[in-house]
């Protein structure tokens, strides 16, 4: 796998983890969600 592809996959994984955790935090703390929150996952 070319390095650029690997970096792209790592970014996608990190981004989806971030979105998942932001959704979890907002659910637990009742904060407003990020626009696309964890609803997509």
CSV table of C-alpha atoms in Angstrom, one decimal:
chain,number,residue,atom,x,y,z
A,1,UNK,CA,0.0,0.0,0.0
A,2,UNK,CA,1.5,3.4,-0.9
A,3,UNK,CA,2.2,5.7,2.0
A,4,UNK,CA,-0.3,8.3,0.9
A,5,UNK,CA,-3.0,5.6,1.0
A,6,UNK,CA,-2.0,4.6,4.5
A,7,UNK,CA,-2.1,8.1,5.7
A,8,UNK,CA,-5.6,8.6,4.2
A,9,UNK,CA,-6.8,5.5,6.0
A,10,UNK,CA,-5.3,6.6,9.3
A,11,UNK,CA,-7.1,10.0,8.9
A,12,UNK,CA,-10.4,8.4,8.2
A,13,UNK,CA,-10.1,6.1,11.2
A,14,UNK,CA,-9.0,9.0,13.5
A,15,UNK,CA,-11.9,11.1,12.2
A,16,UNK,CA,-14.5,8.5,12.7
A,17,UNK,CA,-13.2,7.8,16.2
A,18,UNK,CA,-13.3,11.6,16.9
A,19,UNK,CA,-16.9,11.8,15.7
A,20,UNK,CA,-17.9,8.7,17.7
A,21,UNK,CA,-16.4,10.1,20.9
A,22,UNK,CA,-17.9,13.5,20.4
A,23,UNK,CA,-21.3,11.8,20.1
A,24,UNK,CA,-20.7,9.8,23.2
A,25,UNK,CA,-19.5,12.8,25.2
A,26,UNK,CA,-22.5,14.9,24.1
A,27,UNK,CA,-24.9,12.0,25.1
A,28,UNK,CA,-23.3,11.7,28.5
A,29,UNK,CA,-22.9,15.4,29.3
A,30,UNK,CA,-26.0,16.7,27.4
A,31,UNK,CA,-23.8,19.1,25.4
A,32,UNK,CA,-24.9,20.0,21.9
A,33,UNK,CA,-23.6,17.6,19.3
A,34,UNK,CA,-21.3,18.4,16.5
A,35,UNK,CA,-23.3,18.7,13.2
A,36,UNK,CA,-22.6,15.1,12.1
A,37,UNK,CA,-22.0,13.6,15.6
A,38,UNK,CA,-22.2,9.9,16.1
A,39,UNK,CA,-25.5,9.6,14.2
A,40,UNK,CA,-23.6,8.5,11.1
A,41,UNK,CA,-21.9,5.6,12.8
